[in-house]
Coordinates of C-alpha atoms and ligand atoms in Angstrom, one line a residue:
M1207 CA -14.1 -30.3 -58.7
K1208 CA -10.8 -29.2 -57.2
P1209 CA -10.6 -30.3 -53.5
M1210 CA -10.6 -27.3 -51.1
V1211 CA -7.3 -26.9 -49.3
L1212 CA -7.9 -26.2 -45.6
P1213 CA -5.6 -23.5 -44.3
G1214 CA -3.6 -24.4 -41.1
L1215 CA -4.5 -22.9 -37.8
A1216 CA -1.6 -20.5 -37.8
T1217 CA -2.7 -19.1 -41.2
L1218 CA -6.3 -18.8 -40.1
L1219 CA -5.2 -16.9 -37.0
M1220 CA -2.9 -14.6 -39.0
A1221 CA -5.8 -13.9 -41.4
A1222 CA -8.0 -13.0 -38.5
G1223 CA -5.4 -10.4 -37.4
C1224 CA -4.1 -12.5 -34.5
T1225 CA -0.4 -12.7 -34.0
E1226 CA 1.5 -15.8 -33.0
K1227 CA 1.8 -14.4 -29.5
Q1228 CA -1.9 -14.6 -28.7
T1229 CA -1.9 -18.3 -29.2
E1230 CA 0.8 -18.7 -26.5
Q1231 CA 0.1 -20.1 -23.1
R1232 CA -1.7 -17.5 -20.9
P1233 CA 0.5 -16.3 -18.1
N1234 CA -0.1 -17.0 -14.4
I1235 CA -0.4 -13.9 -12.2
L1236 CA 1.1 -13.8 -8.7
F1237 CA 0.1 -10.5 -7.2
I1238 CA 2.0 -9.8 -4.0
M1239 CA 1.0 -6.8 -1.9
S1240 CA 1.9 -5.7 1.5
D1241 CA 0.2 -3.1 3.7
D1242 CA 2.0 0.2 4.2
H1243 CA 5.3 -0.8 2.8
A1244 CA 7.3 2.3 2.1
Y1245 CA 9.6 2.2 -1.0
Q1246 CA 12.2 3.8 1.2
A1247 CA 12.4 0.4 2.9
I1248 CA 13.2 -1.7 -0.2
S1249 CA 16.9 -2.0 -1.1
A1250 CA 16.1 -2.0 -4.8
Y1251 CA 14.9 1.6 -4.2
S1252 CA 17.4 2.6 -1.4
N1253 CA 19.5 0.4 0.9
H1254 CA 19.9 3.0 3.7
L1255 CA 17.6 1.2 6.0
L1256 CA 17.7 -2.6 5.3
E1257 CA 18.3 -5.2 2.7
T1258 CA 15.4 -6.9 0.9
P1259 CA 17.1 -9.4 -1.3
N1260 CA 14.0 -11.2 -2.5
I1261 CA 11.9 -8.2 -3.5
D1262 CA 15.2 -6.9 -5.1
R1263 CA 15.4 -10.1 -7.0
I1264 CA 12.0 -9.4 -8.6
A1265 CA 13.3 -6.0 -9.6
R1266 CA 16.6 -7.3 -10.9
E1267 CA 15.0 -10.0 -13.0
G1268 CA 12.3 -7.7 -14.2
I1269 CA 11.3 -4.0 -14.1
L1270 CA 11.4 -1.4 -11.3
F1271 CA 8.9 1.6 -11.5
S1272 CA 10.4 4.6 -9.6
N1273 CA 7.3 6.7 -10.0
A1274 CA 4.4 4.3 -9.3
C1275 CA 1.7 6.0 -7.2
V1276 CA -1.9 5.5 -5.9
T1277 CA -5.1 7.4 -6.6
N1278 CA -6.1 7.7 -2.9
S1279 CA -3.5 6.8 -0.3
I1280 CA -5.3 4.5 2.1
C1281 CA -5.9 0.8 2.4
A1282 CA -9.3 -0.3 1.3
P1283 CA -9.8 2.4 -1.4
S1284 CA -6.5 1.4 -2.9
R1285 CA -7.5 -2.3 -2.9
A1286 CA -10.9 -1.5 -4.5
T1287 CA -9.1 0.6 -7.2
I1288 CA -6.7 -2.3 -7.9
L1289 CA -9.6 -4.8 -8.3
T1290 CA -11.9 -2.5 -10.4
G1291 CA -9.5 -0.4 -12.4
K1292 CA -11.5 2.7 -11.3
H1293 CA -10.9 5.8 -9.2
T1294 CA -12.4 5.7 -5.7
H1295 CA -15.2 8.2 -6.5
I1296 CA -16.4 5.8 -9.2
H1297 CA -16.3 2.5 -7.4
G1298 CA -17.5 4.3 -4.2
K1299 CA -15.0 2.8 -1.7
I1300 CA -13.7 6.3 -0.9
D1301 CA -12.4 5.4 2.6
N1302 CA -12.0 2.6 5.1
N1303 CA -15.4 3.2 6.6
F1304 CA -17.9 2.3 4.0
P1305 CA -18.3 -1.3 2.7
F1306 CA -17.2 -2.1 -0.8
D1307 CA -20.1 -2.2 -3.3
T1308 CA -19.9 -5.8 -4.6
S1309 CA -21.9 -4.9 -7.7
N1310 CA -18.6 -3.5 -9.1
V1311 CA -17.0 -5.7 -11.7
T1312 CA -13.5 -6.8 -10.7
F1313 CA -10.7 -8.1 -12.8
P1314 CA -10.5 -11.5 -10.8
Q1315 CA -14.2 -12.1 -11.7
L1316 CA -13.3 -11.6 -15.4
L1317 CA -10.2 -13.8 -15.2
Q1318 CA -12.2 -16.5 -13.4
Q1319 CA -14.9 -16.4 -16.2
A1320 CA -12.1 -16.6 -18.7
G1321 CA -10.8 -19.9 -17.2
Y1322 CA -8.3 -18.7 -14.6
Q1323 CA -8.1 -20.6 -11.3
T1324 CA -8.2 -17.8 -8.7
A1325 CA -7.2 -17.6 -5.0
M1326 CA -6.7 -14.9 -2.4
F1327 CA -4.9 -15.2 0.9
G1328 CA -4.3 -12.4 3.5
K1329 CA -5.6 -8.9 4.0
L1330 CA -8.4 -7.5 2.0
H1331 CA -10.1 -5.1 4.4
F1332 CA -13.4 -4.7 2.5
G1333 CA -16.0 -5.5 5.1
N1334 CA -17.2 -8.2 2.7
N1335 CA -15.8 -11.3 1.0
P1336 CA -14.0 -11.1 -2.3
R1337 CA -15.9 -12.1 -5.5
G1338 CA -14.4 -14.1 -8.3
F1339 CA -12.2 -16.4 -6.2
D1340 CA -12.3 -20.2 -6.2
E1341 CA -10.7 -20.1 -2.8
F1342 CA -9.9 -17.4 -0.2
M1343 CA -8.8 -17.0 3.4
I1344 CA -8.8 -13.4 4.5
L1345 CA -8.1 -11.6 7.7
P1346 CA -11.2 -9.8 9.3
D1347 CA -10.7 -6.1 9.1
Q1348 CA -7.0 -5.2 9.9
G1349 CA -6.3 -8.6 11.1
D1350 CA -3.8 -9.6 13.8
Y1351 CA 0.0 -10.4 13.8
Y1352 CA -0.1 -13.2 16.3
N1353 CA -2.5 -16.2 16.1
P1354 CA -4.7 -14.4 13.6
D1355 CA -8.4 -15.1 12.8
F1356 CA -9.3 -15.9 9.2
I1357 CA -12.5 -15.7 7.3
T1358 CA -12.9 -18.6 4.8
P1359 CA -15.8 -19.7 2.5
R1360 CA -16.2 -22.6 5.1
G1361 CA -16.5 -20.3 8.2
D1362 CA -14.0 -18.6 10.5
T1363 CA -10.9 -20.1 11.9
V1364 CA -7.9 -19.1 14.1
I1365 CA -4.4 -20.2 12.9
H1366 CA -1.6 -20.3 15.4
G1367 CA 1.7 -18.5 14.5
Y1368 CA 2.9 -15.3 12.9
V1369 CA 0.7 -13.7 10.3
T1370 CA 3.3 -13.2 7.5
D1371 CA 4.5 -16.9 7.8
I1372 CA 0.9 -18.1 7.9
I1373 CA -0.3 -16.2 4.8
T1374 CA 2.7 -17.6 3.0
D1375 CA 2.0 -21.1 4.1
L1376 CA -1.6 -20.8 2.9
T1377 CA -0.4 -19.5 -0.5
L1378 CA 2.3 -22.2 -0.9
N1379 CA -0.1 -24.9 0.2
W1380 CA -2.6 -23.9 -2.4
L1381 CA 0.0 -23.6 -5.2
R1382 CA 1.4 -27.1 -4.3
K1383 CA -1.9 -28.9 -3.7
E1384 CA -4.8 -27.1 -5.2
R1385 CA -3.4 -25.6 -8.4
R1386 CA -4.8 -27.3 -11.5
K1387 CA -2.0 -27.8 -14.0
D1388 CA -4.4 -27.3 -17.0
Q1389 CA -5.4 -23.8 -16.0
P1390 CA -3.5 -20.6 -15.5
F1391 CA -3.8 -19.1 -12.0
L1392 CA -4.3 -15.7 -10.4
M1393 CA -3.0 -15.7 -6.9
M1394 CA -3.5 -12.6 -4.7
Y1395 CA -1.0 -13.0 -1.8
L1396 CA -1.6 -10.1 0.5
H1397 CA 0.4 -9.4 3.5
K1398 CA -0.9 -7.6 6.6
A1399 CA 2.7 -6.5 7.5
P1400 CA 4.1 -3.9 8.0
H1401 CA 0.9 -2.2 9.1
R1402 CA 0.7 -0.5 12.4
E1403 CA 1.4 -1.5 15.2
W1404 CA 4.4 -3.2 13.5
I1405 CA 4.6 -6.4 15.6
P1406 CA 7.5 -8.5 14.4
A1407 CA 8.3 -12.2 14.5
E1408 CA 10.6 -13.3 17.3
R1409 CA 13.4 -14.2 15.0
H1410 CA 13.4 -10.6 13.7
Y1411 CA 12.8 -8.5 16.8
R1412 CA 15.7 -10.1 18.5
A1413 CA 18.0 -8.8 15.8
F1414 CA 16.4 -5.5 14.8
T1415 CA 15.9 -4.1 18.4
Q1416 CA 19.8 -4.1 18.5
R1417 CA 20.1 -1.9 15.5
T1418 CA 20.3 1.9 15.0
F1419 CA 18.9 3.5 11.8
P1420 CA 19.8 6.8 10.0
E1421 CA 17.4 9.6 10.7
P1422 CA 15.6 11.3 7.8
A1423 CA 16.7 14.9 7.1
T1424 CA 13.2 16.2 7.9
L1425 CA 12.5 14.4 11.1
F1426 CA 12.2 17.7 13.0
D1427 CA 10.1 19.4 10.3
D1428 CA 8.0 22.3 11.7
Y1429 CA 5.7 22.4 8.6
A1430 CA 6.6 26.0 7.9
G1431 CA 6.0 26.7 4.2
R1432 CA 3.1 24.1 4.0
G1433 CA -0.6 24.7 4.5
T1434 CA -3.0 24.0 7.4
A1435 CA -3.4 20.3 6.5
A1436 CA 0.3 19.6 7.3
H1437 CA 0.0 21.5 10.6
T1438 CA -3.1 19.8 11.8
A1439 CA -2.4 16.2 10.7
E1440 CA -2.1 13.9 13.7
M1441 CA 0.7 11.6 12.5
N1442 CA 3.7 13.2 14.2
L1443 CA 6.1 10.7 15.9
L1444 CA 6.6 12.9 19.0
R1445 CA 3.0 14.0 19.4
H1446 CA 0.8 11.2 18.1
M1447 CA 2.8 7.9 18.2
T1448 CA 2.1 6.1 21.4
V1449 CA 4.9 4.7 23.6
S1450 CA 2.9 1.6 24.5
A1451 CA 1.0 0.4 21.4
D1452 CA 3.5 1.7 18.9
N1453 CA 6.8 1.7 20.8
K1454 CA 6.0 -1.4 22.9
V1455 CA 6.7 0.1 26.3
Y1456 CA 4.6 -1.9 28.8
P1457 CA 1.5 0.2 29.9
D1458 CA 2.4 -0.1 33.6
V1459 CA 5.9 1.3 33.0
A1460 CA 4.5 4.1 30.8
R1461 CA 1.8 5.0 33.4
E1462 CA 4.4 5.0 36.2
L1463 CA 6.4 7.6 34.1
G1464 CA 3.3 9.8 33.9
I1465 CA 3.0 9.4 30.1
K1466 CA -0.5 10.3 28.9
E1467 CA -1.8 8.4 26.0
P1468 CA -5.0 9.8 24.4
S1469 CA -8.0 8.2 26.2
N1470 CA -5.8 5.2 27.2
W1471 CA -6.0 4.1 23.5
G1472 CA -2.3 3.1 23.3
Y1473 CA -2.5 1.1 26.6
N1474 CA -5.6 -0.8 25.5
V1475 CA -4.2 -1.6 22.1
F1476 CA -1.0 -2.9 23.6
N1477 CA -2.9 -5.1 26.0
S1478 CA -5.2 -6.5 23.3
K1479 CA -2.3 -7.3 21.0
Y1480 CA -0.2 -8.8 23.8
S1481 CA -3.1 -10.9 25.0
R1482 CA -3.4 -12.7 21.7
M1483 CA 0.0 -14.3 22.2
D1484 CA 0.3 -17.7 23.9
S1485 CA 2.6 -18.1 27.0
T1486 CA 5.7 -19.1 25.0
Q1487 CA 5.2 -16.2 22.6
K1488 CA 4.8 -13.9 25.6
A1489 CA 7.8 -15.2 27.3
H1490 CA 10.0 -14.6 24.2
W1491 CA 8.5 -11.1 23.8
D1492 CA 9.2 -10.3 27.5
E1493 CA 12.8 -11.3 27.2
V1494 CA 13.4 -8.6 24.5
Y1495 CA 10.8 -5.9 25.2
G1496 CA 11.0 -6.2 29.0
P1497 CA 14.6 -4.8 29.0
I1498 CA 13.6 -2.1 26.5
S1499 CA 10.8 -0.9 28.8
E1500 CA 13.2 -0.9 31.8
E1501 CA 15.9 1.0 29.9
F1502 CA 13.2 3.5 28.8
A1503 CA 12.1 4.0 32.4
R1504 CA 15.7 4.9 33.3
T1505 CA 16.3 7.3 30.4
Y1506 CA 13.0 8.9 29.8
P1507 CA 13.0 11.4 32.7
A1508 CA 16.2 13.1 31.3
M1509 CA 14.9 13.2 27.7
D1510 CA 14.0 16.5 26.1
D1511 CA 11.6 16.5 23.1
S1512 CA 14.3 16.0 20.5
A1513 CA 15.8 13.1 22.5
F1514 CA 12.3 11.6 22.9
M1515 CA 11.6 12.0 19.2
R1516 CA 14.9 10.3 18.3
W1517 CA 14.1 7.4 20.7
K1518 CA 10.7 7.0 19.2
Y1519 CA 12.1 7.0 15.6
Q1520 CA 14.6 4.2 16.5
R1521 CA 11.9 2.1 18.2
Y1522 CA 9.6 2.7 15.2
M1523 CA 12.2 1.7 12.7
Q1524 CA 13.3 -1.4 14.6
D1525 CA 9.8 -2.9 14.7
Y1526 CA 8.6 -1.7 11.3
L1527 CA 11.7 -2.9 9.4
A1528 CA 11.7 -6.2 11.3
C1529 CA 8.2 -6.8 10.0
I1530 CA 9.5 -6.2 6.5
A1531 CA 12.3 -8.7 7.0
A1532 CA 9.7 -11.3 7.5
V1533 CA 7.8 -10.2 4.3
D1534 CA 11.0 -10.3 2.2
E1535 CA 12.0 -13.7 3.6
N1536 CA 8.6 -15.2 2.9
I1537 CA 8.5 -13.8 -0.6
G1538 CA 11.8 -15.7 -1.1
R1539 CA 10.0 -18.9 -0.1
V1540 CA 7.3 -18.4 -2.8
L1541 CA 9.8 -17.4 -5.5
D1542 CA 11.9 -20.5 -4.7
Y1543 CA 8.8 -22.6 -5.1
L1544 CA 7.9 -21.1 -8.5
D1545 CA 11.5 -21.8 -9.5
E1546 CA 11.3 -25.5 -8.4
A1547 CA 7.9 -26.0 -10.1
G1548 CA 9.2 -24.5 -13.3
L1549 CA 6.6 -21.7 -13.1
L1550 CA 8.8 -18.7 -13.0
E1551 CA 9.1 -18.1 -16.8
N1552 CA 5.5 -17.6 -17.5
T1553 CA 4.3 -16.1 -14.2
I1554 CA 3.8 -12.4 -13.8
V1555 CA 5.1 -11.7 -10.3
V1556 CA 4.2 -8.3 -9.0
Y1557 CA 5.3 -6.8 -5.7
T1558 CA 3.6 -3.6 -4.5
S1559 CA 2.1 -2.0 -1.5
D1560 CA -1.4 -0.5 -1.0
Q1561 CA 0.2 2.9 -0.7
G1562 CA 3.4 4.5 0.5
F1563 CA 4.3 5.3 4.1
Y1564 CA 6.2 7.9 6.1
L1565 CA 9.3 6.6 7.9
G1566 CA 9.8 9.7 10.0
E1567 CA 10.2 12.0 7.0
H1568 CA 8.5 15.4 8.0
G1569 CA 8.3 13.9 11.5
W1570 CA 5.5 11.6 10.3
F1571 CA 4.3 8.0 10.2
D1572 CA 1.1 7.0 8.3
K1573 CA 0.2 8.1 4.8
R1574 CA -3.0 9.7 3.3
F1575 CA -1.3 12.8 1.8
I1576 CA -0.7 13.5 -1.9
Y1577 CA 2.9 14.2 -0.8
D1578 CA 5.5 11.8 -2.2
E1579 CA 6.2 9.3 0.6
S1580 CA 2.5 8.6 0.9
F1581 CA 1.4 9.0 -2.8
K1582 CA 4.2 6.9 -4.3
T1583 CA 4.3 3.2 -3.8
P1584 CA 6.8 0.5 -4.6
L1585 CA 6.3 -1.5 -7.8
V1586 CA 8.4 -4.2 -9.3
I1587 CA 7.3 -6.8 -11.8
R1588 CA 9.0 -9.9 -13.0
W1589 CA 7.8 -11.8 -16.2
P1590 CA 10.8 -13.3 -18.0
A1591 CA 8.7 -14.2 -21.0
K1592 CA 8.1 -10.5 -21.7
I1593 CA 10.1 -8.2 -19.4
A1594 CA 13.8 -7.7 -20.0
A1595 CA 15.8 -8.2 -16.8
G1596 CA 17.1 -5.0 -15.2
S1597 CA 14.4 -2.8 -16.8
R1598 CA 13.5 0.5 -15.1
S1599 CA 10.7 3.0 -15.8
E1600 CA 10.2 6.5 -14.5
E1601 CA 6.7 6.8 -15.9
M1602 CA 3.8 7.7 -13.6
V1603 CA 1.9 4.5 -13.4
Q1604 CA -0.9 3.9 -10.8
N1605 CA -2.6 1.2 -8.9
L1606 CA -5.5 2.1 -11.3
D1607 CA -3.6 0.4 -14.1
F1608 CA -3.3 -3.2 -12.7
A1609 CA -6.7 -4.5 -13.8
Q1610 CA -6.3 -3.6 -17.4
T1611 CA -2.7 -4.8 -17.4
F1612 CA -3.6 -8.3 -16.1
L1613 CA -6.6 -8.5 -18.4
E1614 CA -4.5 -7.7 -21.5
A1615 CA -1.8 -10.1 -20.4
A1616 CA -4.5 -12.8 -20.2
G1617 CA -6.0 -11.8 -23.5
V1618 CA -9.3 -10.8 -21.9
P1619 CA -11.0 -7.6 -23.1
A1620 CA -11.2 -4.9 -20.5
P1621 CA -14.7 -3.3 -19.8
A1622 CA -14.8 0.1 -21.5
D1623 CA -15.5 1.9 -18.2
M1624 CA -12.2 0.9 -16.6
Q1625 CA -10.2 4.0 -16.1
G1626 CA -6.6 2.9 -16.1
E1627 CA -4.2 2.0 -18.9
S1628 CA -2.5 -1.3 -19.5
L1629 CA 1.2 -1.3 -18.5
M1630 CA 2.0 -3.7 -21.3
P1631 CA 3.9 -1.2 -23.5
L1632 CA 6.1 -0.4 -20.5
L1633 CA 6.6 -4.0 -19.6
T1634 CA 7.5 -5.0 -23.1
G1635 CA 10.0 -2.2 -23.8
H1636 CA 7.7 0.1 -25.8
P1637 CA 7.6 3.3 -23.8
E1638 CA 6.8 5.3 -27.0
K1639 CA 3.3 3.8 -26.8
W1640 CA 2.7 5.3 -23.4
N1641 CA 1.8 8.9 -23.2
R1642 CA 0.4 9.8 -19.8
E1643 CA 1.4 13.3 -18.7
A1644 CA -0.5 13.6 -15.4
V1645 CA -2.2 11.6 -12.8
Y1646 CA -5.2 12.4 -10.6
Y1647 CA -5.4 12.0 -6.8
H1648 CA -8.3 12.3 -4.4
Y1649 CA -8.3 11.6 -0.6
Y1650 CA -11.5 11.6 1.4
E1651 CA -11.2 10.1 4.9
Y1652 CA -11.7 13.2 7.1
P1653 CA -12.4 13.8 9.9
S1654 CA -10.9 10.5 11.0
V1655 CA -7.8 9.0 12.6
H1656 CA -4.7 11.1 11.8
M1657 CA -6.9 14.0 10.7
V1658 CA -5.6 14.5 7.2
K1659 CA -7.9 16.9 5.4
R1660 CA -9.8 16.1 2.2
H1661 CA -7.9 17.0 -0.9
Y1662 CA -7.6 16.3 -4.6
G1663 CA -4.9 17.2 -7.1
I1664 CA -3.0 16.7 -10.2
V1665 CA 0.6 15.5 -10.4
T1666 CA 2.9 15.8 -13.4
R1667 CA 6.6 15.0 -13.6
E1668 CA 7.4 18.6 -12.7
F1669 CA 4.6 19.8 -10.4
K1670 CA 2.0 18.8 -7.9
L1671 CA -1.1 21.0 -7.5
A1672 CA -3.5 20.2 -4.7
H1673 CA -6.7 21.6 -3.4
F1674 CA -7.6 21.0 0.3
Y1675 CA -11.3 21.5 0.9
Y1676 CA -14.3 20.8 3.2
D1677 CA -13.3 22.8 6.3
V1678 CA -10.5 24.8 4.6
D1679 CA -10.1 26.1 1.0
E1680 CA -6.4 26.0 0.4
W1681 CA -4.2 25.3 -2.6
E1682 CA -0.7 24.0 -2.6
L1683 CA 1.8 23.8 -5.4
Y1684 CA 5.1 22.0 -5.2
D1685 CA 8.0 22.2 -7.8
R1686 CA 9.0 18.6 -7.8
E1687 CA 12.3 19.2 -9.5
K1688 CA 13.5 22.1 -7.5
D1689 CA 12.0 21.0 -4.2
P1690 CA 11.9 17.2 -4.1
M1691 CA 11.2 17.2 -0.3
E1692 CA 8.1 19.3 -0.8
L1693 CA 9.0 21.9 1.8
H1694 CA 7.9 25.0 0.0
N1695 CA 4.3 25.6 -1.2
V1696 CA 4.9 28.0 -4.1
Y1697 CA 1.2 28.4 -5.0
A1698 CA 1.2 32.1 -4.1
D1699 CA 4.6 32.8 -5.6
P1700 CA 4.2 35.2 -8.5
A1701 CA 7.0 33.3 -10.4
Y1702 CA 4.6 30.3 -10.6
A1703 CA 1.5 32.2 -11.6
E1704 CA 1.5 30.8 -15.1
V1705 CA 2.2 27.3 -13.9
V1706 CA -0.8 27.6 -11.5
A1707 CA -3.1 28.8 -14.2
D1708 CA -2.1 26.1 -16.6
L1709 CA -2.3 23.3 -14.0
K1710 CA -5.8 24.5 -12.9
V1711 CA -7.0 24.1 -16.4
K1712 CA -5.4 20.6 -16.6
L1713 CA -6.9 19.7 -13.2
E1714 CA -10.4 20.6 -14.4
K1715 CA -9.8 18.6 -17.5
I1716 CA -8.5 15.5 -15.7
R1717 CA -11.4 15.7 -13.2
R1718 CA -13.8 15.7 -16.2
K1719 CA -11.9 12.8 -17.8
Y1720 CA -12.2 10.7 -14.7
K1721 CA -15.8 11.9 -14.0
D1722 CA -15.1 13.6 -10.7
S1723 CA -16.8 16.9 -9.8
D1724 CA -17.7 19.3 -7.1
E1725 CA -21.1 17.6 -6.9
L1726 CA -19.5 14.3 -6.2
D1727 CA -17.3 15.9 -3.5
Q1728 CA -20.5 17.2 -1.9
H1729 CA -22.2 13.8 -2.3
Y1730 CA -19.4 12.1 -0.3
I1731 CA -19.5 14.8 2.4
Q1732 CA -23.2 14.2 2.6
A1733 CA -22.5 10.4 3.0
Y1734 CA -20.5 11.3 6.1
R1735 CA -23.4 13.4 7.5
D1736 CA -25.9 10.6 6.8
K1737 CA -23.7 8.2 8.8
N1738 CA -23.4 10.8 11.6
L1739 CA -19.6 10.9 11.0
I1740 CA -19.9 14.7 10.8
K1741 CA -22.6 17.3 11.5
Ligands
LIG2274 C1 -5.6 1.9 11.8 C2 -4.3 2.5 12.3 C3 -4.1 3.8 11.6 C4 -4.1 3.7 10.1 C5 -5.5 3.1 9.7 C6 -5.6 2.9 8.3 N1 -4.3 2.5 13.7 O1 -6.7 2.7 12.2 O2 -2.8 4.3 12.0 O3 -4.0 4.9 9.5 O4 -5.6 1.8 10.4 O5 -4.6 2.1 7.7 S1 -4.0 1.2 14.5 O6 -3.3 1.5 15.6 O7 -5.3 0.6 14.8 O8 -3.3 0.3 13.6 S2 -5.0 1.3 6.5 O9 -3.7 0.8 5.9 O10 -5.8 0.2 6.8 O11 -5.5 2.2 5.5
LIG2275 CA1 -2.4 0.3 4.0

């Protein structure tokens, strides 16, 4: 009998329909996310505010997405969407109030089961601990900038120092000492900065408080041409940003000037943040912020509203951008380490934010709206093994897409009920395989801080149609090409009647596709009633 010839492994794999690529080493994943980092404050997007050389490096050596967006522009819902690959009405984390339902399947759990070593350091904001991680150290709730508390699997601890540096030290320490060389890793490296109240490190506030930044064209927006929601939102620099907590004027100085903060909130927050610092940190702080308070006491009495607005804008930008300087610098430390360790080639490095943020555009800070500065988020990805350096994509990708992207990159099948789409075709230069024409958005947290009304909508390249509901019933339509600043709601303009009719059909369709409905809207309103958040 003729001896049987055993085919080689490669032939077997080819016969089974596998390509050579699938037998390659699985990539590491370094997911870097900050909290409330506006794309307007990344020089790869625009350098009118500051330089971010390290985030830019990821973009330059990889791909920059100029139309990345979120499904619900607020912290915890965005994080839950990233981990589950589902819209917020499906995973149930619709806002920052309700705890995350840990029976949801998350992509880190799947990667861990598939042999990835997994770790998370920084801000999660779920009200419970992450599942699927071999190691984690997370900030409780929003966390603190100075000498922050951490929750760990071994109990709680306080670490002395500045939060952005500490989260990076924890990340680097794990990569250096805990990483097993025979397994790929998933690292979630999650900054608290630049979240409100924008408290910078000493090395950055010294420099940034000396600087003056260009004002946005819409700083003095009066919201004419927009709906009720824009008029009633409480996120205007002049009216809602506090001089003490946000602008760092000492409470006794502000009180002396007769400045009223709503229910002393700003004063209390300033005091609680300041009291976290040790005596050296306080002394350094006082050297810089003491004179700022004194100068404010001298100039405030002569300020009219527009001068006060301008002063607040500068104070806001000085601290916010100084926080980003620390984020960028620390990302540089991690990239340098990956370089040294020979890990850069086969590590997917992602930099993104949990949502966008207003930097004075429309007179606002905060986010929540479907409007661009809030809805869009920065996204740059570096993976030399697959992504050509200097790539750019204008496709409308979402935080919804991360889970399936990472699972595909790791060769792990994605559960059928995940709702995103893997970004692999866009990463690997095959945009023809990507055919998304519209994205869906739904914001719920109302009534709540900043008072942005509940709304959902559909966004295409050309238009944005949104329905504000619950205590209003208003529609808004923006022509994204003709009116990129979204100043004119053209919903009632007869010239757009056909567009409205067409988009309403598409909105119904996309709501059905993602399994959202009027019944679910009512269900989540009822959940607020049950919790006595509304009557
Ligand atoms: C805090 C902030 C708000 C912010 C929410 C949600 N106030 O309440 O300004 O909108 O968090 O932010 S603060 O003065 O306490 O910081 S999120 O990023 O967590 O969604
Ligand atoms: Ca956030």
